[in-house]
Amino acid sequence: MSKIFVFGHQNPDTDAIASSYAYAYLAKKAYGLDTETVALGTPNEETAFALDYFGVTAPRIVESATAEGVTQVIMTDHNEFQQSISDIRDVEIYGVVDHHRVANFETANPLFMRLEPVGSASSIVYRSFKENGLEVPKDIAGLLLSGLISDTLLLKSPTTHMTDPKVAEELAAIAGVNLEEYGLSLLKAGTNLASKSADELIDIDAKTFELNGSKVRVAQVNTVDIAEVLERQSEIEVAIENAMETEGYSDFVLMITDIVNSNSEILALGTNTAKVEAAFDFVLDNNHAFLPGAVSRKKQVVPQLTESFGA
């Protein structure tokens, strides 16, 4: 059997890396597949913290599957083609494990596809281990726990599913960590933005969405001080404008999230800012506005933008 690449989305976050790493292990042990975990970008600081904490080497970065003779892939933590590997349309999608909306997705052949509206792809992969009667190694449990913590902001995000707290509790026990203590350390590791250039900052956790013909980039950064990020607004806007021109985005929405107080500031540039304002029922002042209680791009930003752009 030929090799199968397993990977999360571009600009991989902790859940993308964790779910792909764990699922590649599971697919090899339980299904006998020749899998290799790869990444579609460099892990961010939060993810690097988790990898280092549990002694896991970061997956190698690839840009193309076919360039390496790989013709089958498994996608985790995403399904939209514009968020995937560059030649996704030229390979066979063997399987998908995801917890996001389904969009821009079609295949020529049947596939294994598992989609659940839970807090993380890591949650799904953990349950797959249990269903297959496969023991979860300590390092993989730690990564899966990290993916769940990251995507749910330590189970405080509205994306948290009722089953996630139990998953987190079980994974923490296997990984040998205190859930709250480790979770806070992990999240804080991802808030060190001072060392990031503006170009890096807007690309830490960013995804592209096709919204009624518009190519919209939605990025998110976590912080403990929104004002500190806004002090860099001028240079951030220059980086955003350059990205829009280079990549052809019609709009760029940056979500600056306060992980302590569970609020966000939205910074938006582009040709459809009126639709952004309508999406959240606010008025942008100097290109930004406060969005109370918003911490989830998946549930509190993208659906609202999708509706507004479709109107």
Short mmCIF file of C-alpha atoms in Angstrom, two decimals:
data_model
loop_
_atom_site.label_atom_id
_atom_site.label_comp_id
_atom_site.label_asym_id
_atom_site.label_seq_id
_atom_site.Cartn_x
_atom_site.Cartn_y
_atom_site.Cartn_z
CA MET A 1 0.00 0.00 0.00
CA SER A 2 1.29 3.46 -0.89
CA LYS A 3 1.95 6.12 1.71
CA ILE A 4 -0.90 8.31 2.89
CA PHE A 5 -0.22 11.85 4.12
CA VAL A 6 -2.23 12.96 7.16
CA PHE A 7 -2.40 16.69 7.80
CA GLY A 8 -4.42 19.52 9.28
CA HIS A 9 -5.10 22.87 7.63
CA GLN A 10 -2.69 25.56 6.46
CA ASN A 11 -1.28 27.77 9.24
CA PRO A 12 -1.74 24.80 11.57
CA ASP A 13 -2.95 25.43 15.10
CA THR A 14 -2.62 23.01 18.00
CA ASP A 15 -5.74 21.02 17.10
CA ALA A 16 -4.60 20.62 13.48
CA ILE A 17 -1.21 19.26 14.51
CA ALA A 18 -2.53 17.13 17.38
CA SER A 19 -5.41 15.54 15.48
CA SER A 20 -3.29 14.70 12.43
CA TYR A 21 -0.45 13.28 14.52
CA ALA A 22 -2.80 11.15 16.60
CA TYR A 23 -4.95 10.00 13.68
CA ALA A 24 -1.90 8.94 11.66
CA TYR A 25 -0.88 6.75 14.62
CA LEU A 26 -4.39 5.33 14.98
CA ALA A 27 -4.77 4.62 11.26
CA LYS A 28 -1.47 2.78 11.23
CA LYS A 29 -2.18 0.70 14.34
CA ALA A 30 -5.90 0.03 13.91
CA TYR A 31 -6.34 0.00 10.12
CA GLY A 32 -2.89 -1.00 8.88
CA LEU A 33 -2.43 2.09 6.74
CA ASP A 34 1.01 3.40 5.80
CA THR A 35 0.54 6.92 7.15
CA GLU A 36 2.85 9.87 7.70
CA THR A 37 1.92 13.01 9.61
CA VAL A 38 2.95 16.16 7.78
CA ALA A 39 2.21 19.82 8.37
CA LEU A 40 1.16 22.57 5.96
CA GLY A 41 3.05 25.25 7.87
CA THR A 42 5.20 25.95 10.89
CA PRO A 43 3.55 25.26 14.27
CA ASN A 44 2.80 28.39 16.30
CA GLU A 45 4.25 29.05 19.75
CA GLU A 46 1.32 27.47 21.56
CA THR A 47 1.67 24.29 19.52
CA ALA A 48 5.44 24.31 19.94
CA PHE A 49 4.89 24.47 23.70
CA ALA A 50 2.68 21.35 23.59
CA LEU A 51 5.09 19.45 21.34
CA ASP A 52 8.03 20.27 23.59
CA TYR A 53 6.10 19.51 26.79
CA PHE A 54 5.22 16.01 25.63
CA GLY A 55 8.48 15.33 23.80
CA VAL A 56 7.04 15.10 20.29
CA THR A 57 8.99 16.15 17.22
CA ALA A 58 7.08 18.54 14.99
CA PRO A 59 5.90 16.97 11.70
CA ARG A 60 7.89 17.92 8.63
CA ILE A 61 6.40 20.66 6.47
CA VAL A 62 5.27 19.88 2.93
CA GLU A 63 3.71 21.99 0.20
CA SER A 64 2.67 19.26 -2.24
CA ALA A 65 1.67 15.62 -1.98
CA THR A 66 2.15 14.65 -5.62
CA ALA A 67 5.66 16.10 -5.66
CA GLU A 68 6.58 13.33 -3.24
CA GLY A 69 4.70 10.62 -5.08
CA VAL A 70 1.81 10.60 -2.59
CA THR A 71 -1.62 10.17 -4.17
CA GLN A 72 -3.84 9.66 -1.09
CA VAL A 73 -4.39 11.96 1.88
CA ILE A 74 -6.37 12.17 5.10
CA MET A 75 -7.51 15.63 6.18
CA THR A 76 -8.04 16.51 9.83
CA ASP A 77 -9.48 19.69 11.37
CA HIS A 78 -10.58 21.02 7.97
CA ASN A 79 -12.36 20.09 4.77
CA GLU A 80 -12.43 23.27 2.69
CA PHE A 81 -10.03 22.95 -0.22
CA GLN A 82 -8.67 26.50 0.00
CA GLN A 83 -7.44 25.69 3.51
CA SER A 84 -5.70 22.49 2.44
CA ILE A 85 -2.59 21.30 0.65
CA SER A 86 -1.84 23.05 -2.66
CA ASP A 87 -2.64 20.03 -4.86
CA ILE A 88 -5.64 18.74 -2.93
CA ARG A 89 -7.67 18.49 -6.15
CA ASP A 90 -5.03 16.23 -7.69
CA VAL A 91 -5.03 13.54 -5.00
CA GLU A 92 -7.54 11.05 -3.63
CA ILE A 93 -9.01 12.05 -0.30
CA TYR A 94 -8.99 8.81 1.68
CA GLY A 95 -10.66 10.29 4.73
CA VAL A 96 -11.67 13.39 6.68
CA VAL A 97 -11.94 13.97 10.43
CA ASP A 98 -13.34 17.41 11.16
CA HIS A 99 -15.56 19.58 13.37
CA HIS A 100 -16.21 22.50 11.02
CA ARG A 101 -18.84 23.37 8.42
CA VAL A 102 -18.63 21.54 5.09
CA ALA A 103 -17.96 23.84 2.15
CA ASN A 104 -16.29 23.71 -1.27
CA PHE A 105 -15.91 19.97 -0.88
CA GLU A 106 -16.32 17.25 -3.48
CA THR A 107 -14.59 13.96 -4.27
CA ALA A 108 -14.52 11.57 -7.19
CA ASN A 109 -14.63 8.49 -4.95
CA PRO A 110 -16.33 7.46 -1.69
CA LEU A 111 -14.30 8.15 1.44
CA PHE A 112 -14.21 7.72 5.18
CA MET A 113 -15.65 10.95 6.55
CA ARG A 114 -16.32 11.73 10.20
CA LEU A 115 -17.76 15.11 11.08
CA GLU A 116 -19.02 16.03 14.54
CA PRO A 117 -20.08 19.39 16.03
CA VAL A 118 -17.71 19.05 18.98
CA GLY A 119 -15.05 21.35 20.39
CA SER A 120 -12.09 19.95 18.49
CA ALA A 121 -10.99 17.39 15.94
CA SER A 122 -8.86 16.00 18.75
CA SER A 123 -12.05 15.06 20.61
CA ILE A 124 -13.18 12.96 17.65
CA VAL A 125 -9.82 11.25 17.29
CA TYR A 126 -9.77 10.35 20.99
CA ARG A 127 -13.15 8.68 20.74
CA SER A 128 -11.90 6.78 17.68
CA PHE A 129 -9.11 5.36 19.83
CA LYS A 130 -11.67 4.17 22.37
CA GLU A 131 -13.96 2.72 19.71
CA ASN A 132 -11.07 0.70 18.29
CA GLY A 133 -9.94 -0.49 21.72
CA LEU A 134 -6.56 1.15 21.14
CA GLU A 135 -4.57 2.47 24.08
CA VAL A 136 -3.65 6.13 23.82
CA PRO A 137 0.08 6.72 24.44
CA LYS A 138 0.88 9.42 26.98
CA ASP A 139 2.41 11.81 24.47
CA ILE A 140 -0.54 11.49 22.09
CA ALA A 141 -2.99 11.98 24.96
CA GLY A 142 -1.12 15.17 25.83
CA LEU A 143 -1.33 16.47 22.28
CA LEU A 144 -5.03 15.62 21.96
CA LEU A 145 -5.70 17.35 25.27
CA SER A 146 -3.78 20.38 23.99
CA GLY A 147 -5.84 20.47 20.80
CA LEU A 148 -9.07 20.40 22.79
CA ILE A 149 -7.88 23.06 25.25
CA SER A 150 -6.70 25.31 22.43
CA ASP A 151 -9.88 25.14 20.36
CA THR A 152 -12.23 25.58 23.34
CA LEU A 153 -10.10 28.05 25.34
CA LEU A 154 -9.95 25.59 28.21
CA LEU A 155 -13.60 24.55 27.77
CA LYS A 156 -14.88 28.15 28.02
CA SER A 157 -15.71 28.70 24.34
CA PRO A 158 -19.27 28.28 23.05
CA THR A 159 -17.85 25.65 20.70
CA THR A 160 -17.37 23.36 23.71
CA HIS A 161 -19.62 20.32 23.35
CA MET A 162 -21.27 18.66 26.34
CA THR A 163 -19.00 15.64 25.82
CA ASP A 164 -15.75 17.63 25.78
CA PRO A 165 -15.23 18.10 29.55
CA LYS A 166 -15.20 14.33 30.06
CA VAL A 167 -12.82 13.89 27.14
CA ALA A 168 -10.53 16.53 28.64
CA GLU A 169 -10.65 14.89 32.06
CA GLU A 170 -9.76 11.46 30.66
CA LEU A 171 -6.97 12.80 28.46
CA ALA A 172 -5.47 14.81 31.33
CA ALA A 173 -5.37 11.65 33.44
CA ILE A 174 -3.61 9.68 30.70
CA ALA A 175 -1.18 12.54 30.00
CA GLY A 176 -0.46 12.95 33.71
CA VAL A 177 -1.20 16.67 33.93
CA ASN A 178 -3.51 18.93 35.92
CA LEU A 179 -6.11 20.13 33.43
CA GLU A 180 -6.41 23.72 34.69
CA GLU A 181 -2.72 24.30 35.36
CA TYR A 182 -1.51 22.82 32.10
CA GLY A 183 -4.34 24.46 30.15
CA LEU A 184 -3.49 27.94 31.37
CA SER A 185 0.21 27.41 30.64
CA LEU A 186 -0.59 26.24 27.11
CA LEU A 187 -2.89 29.18 26.33
CA LYS A 188 -0.45 31.73 27.76
CA ALA A 189 2.31 30.29 25.56
CA GLY A 190 0.29 31.41 22.55
CA THR A 191 -0.18 35.01 23.68
CA ASN A 192 3.43 36.17 23.27
CA LEU A 193 2.80 38.54 20.39
CA ALA A 194 5.47 41.16 21.07
CA SER A 195 8.13 39.13 19.27
CA LYS A 196 5.94 38.71 16.18
CA SER A 197 6.16 40.98 13.17
CA ALA A 198 2.87 42.34 11.88
CA ASP A 199 3.05 39.91 8.95
CA GLU A 200 3.49 37.00 11.34
CA LEU A 201 0.80 38.22 13.70
CA ILE A 202 -1.95 38.29 11.06
CA ASP A 203 -0.96 34.83 9.86
CA ILE A 204 -0.67 32.98 13.20
CA ASP A 205 -4.15 31.51 12.93
CA ALA A 206 -5.82 32.55 9.69
CA LYS A 207 -8.23 30.85 7.31
CA THR A 208 -9.70 31.85 3.96
CA PHE A 209 -13.43 31.58 3.29
CA GLU A 210 -15.31 31.91 0.01
CA LEU A 211 -18.39 33.94 0.94
CA ASN A 212 -20.81 34.50 -1.93
CA GLY A 213 -18.01 35.15 -4.40
CA SER A 214 -15.83 37.12 -2.00
CA LYS A 215 -12.50 35.77 -0.80
CA VAL A 216 -12.46 36.66 2.90
CA ARG A 217 -9.50 36.08 5.20
CA VAL A 218 -10.45 35.65 8.86
CA ALA A 219 -7.56 35.63 11.34
CA GLN A 220 -7.46 35.34 15.12
CA VAL A 221 -4.85 36.14 17.74
CA ASN A 222 -5.15 35.42 21.44
CA THR A 223 -3.90 37.91 23.99
CA VAL A 224 -4.26 39.01 27.60
CA ASP A 225 -4.25 42.69 26.58
CA ILE A 226 -6.24 43.83 23.52
CA ALA A 227 -5.01 47.42 23.92
CA GLU A 228 -1.42 46.24 23.56
CA VAL A 229 -2.22 44.72 20.17
CA LEU A 230 -4.14 47.80 19.00
CA GLU A 231 -1.09 49.93 19.76
CA ARG A 232 0.37 48.28 16.67
CA GLN A 233 -2.68 48.97 14.51
CA SER A 234 -0.86 51.02 11.88
CA GLU A 235 1.73 48.36 11.10
CA ILE A 236 -0.91 45.61 11.31
CA GLU A 237 -3.05 47.43 8.75
CA VAL A 238 -0.09 47.76 6.39
CA ALA A 239 0.49 44.01 6.67
CA ILE A 240 -3.20 43.32 6.05
CA GLU A 241 -3.31 45.58 2.99
CA ASN A 242 -0.22 43.89 1.57
CA ALA A 243 -1.75 40.46 2.15
CA MET A 244 -5.00 41.53 0.47
CA GLU A 245 -3.16 42.80 -2.57
CA THR A 246 -0.86 39.78 -2.83
CA GLU A 247 -3.45 37.07 -2.19
CA GLY A 248 -6.51 38.72 -3.70
CA TYR A 249 -8.62 38.87 -0.54
CA SER A 250 -11.63 41.15 -0.86
CA ASP A 251 -11.75 41.54 2.91
CA PHE A 252 -9.61 40.81 5.95
CA VAL A 253 -11.12 40.37 9.41
CA LEU A 254 -8.76 40.13 12.38
CA MET A 255 -10.22 38.85 15.64
CA ILE A 256 -8.17 40.00 18.65
CA THR A 257 -9.34 37.79 21.51
CA ASP A 258 -8.87 38.43 25.23
CA ILE A 259 -8.59 34.91 26.67
CA VAL A 260 -8.95 36.16 30.26
CA ASN A 261 -12.16 38.16 29.89
CA SER A 262 -13.60 36.28 26.89
CA ASN A 263 -14.12 39.26 24.59
CA SER A 264 -12.76 40.28 21.21
CA GLU A 265 -11.97 43.36 19.18
CA ILE A 266 -12.65 43.08 15.46
CA LEU A 267 -10.30 44.87 13.06
CA ALA A 268 -11.65 44.84 9.51
CA LEU A 269 -10.40 46.16 6.16
CA GLY A 270 -11.67 45.59 2.65
CA THR A 271 -14.38 46.33 0.14
CA ASN A 272 -17.27 44.96 2.21
CA THR A 273 -16.84 46.56 5.62
CA ALA A 274 -20.52 47.48 5.63
CA LYS A 275 -21.32 43.77 5.53
CA VAL A 276 -18.91 43.16 8.39
CA GLU A 277 -20.70 45.84 10.41
CA ALA A 278 -24.07 44.31 9.58
CA ALA A 279 -22.84 40.87 10.58
CA PHE A 280 -22.13 41.97 14.13
CA ASP A 281 -24.51 44.90 14.44
CA PHE A 282 -21.75 47.34 15.30
CA VAL A 283 -20.06 50.35 13.72
CA LEU A 284 -16.36 50.24 12.95
CA ASP A 285 -14.48 53.18 14.42
CA ASN A 286 -11.02 53.62 12.95
CA ASN A 287 -11.52 50.18 11.34
CA HIS A 288 -12.21 48.31 14.58
CA ALA A 289 -15.03 47.60 17.04
CA PHE A 290 -15.57 45.69 20.29
CA LEU A 291 -17.42 42.36 20.18
CA PRO A 292 -18.35 41.34 23.75
CA GLY A 293 -18.39 37.67 24.65
CA ALA A 294 -16.90 36.57 21.33
CA VAL A 295 -14.05 34.06 21.47
CA SER A 296 -14.92 31.58 18.72
CA ARG A 297 -14.23 32.28 15.06
CA LYS A 298 -16.16 29.14 14.09
CA LYS A 299 -19.39 29.97 15.93
CA GLN A 300 -19.34 33.69 16.59
CA VAL A 301 -17.68 35.17 13.52
CA VAL A 302 -17.73 33.01 10.39
CA PRO A 303 -21.47 32.10 10.45
CA GLN A 304 -22.42 35.76 10.95
CA LEU A 305 -20.15 36.84 8.11
CA THR A 306 -21.50 34.07 5.88
CA GLU A 307 -25.07 35.25 6.44
CA SER A 308 -24.23 38.90 5.94
CA PHE A 309 -22.19 38.34 2.76
CA GLY A 310 -24.93 36.14 1.40
CA ALA A 311 -27.61 38.77 1.93
#
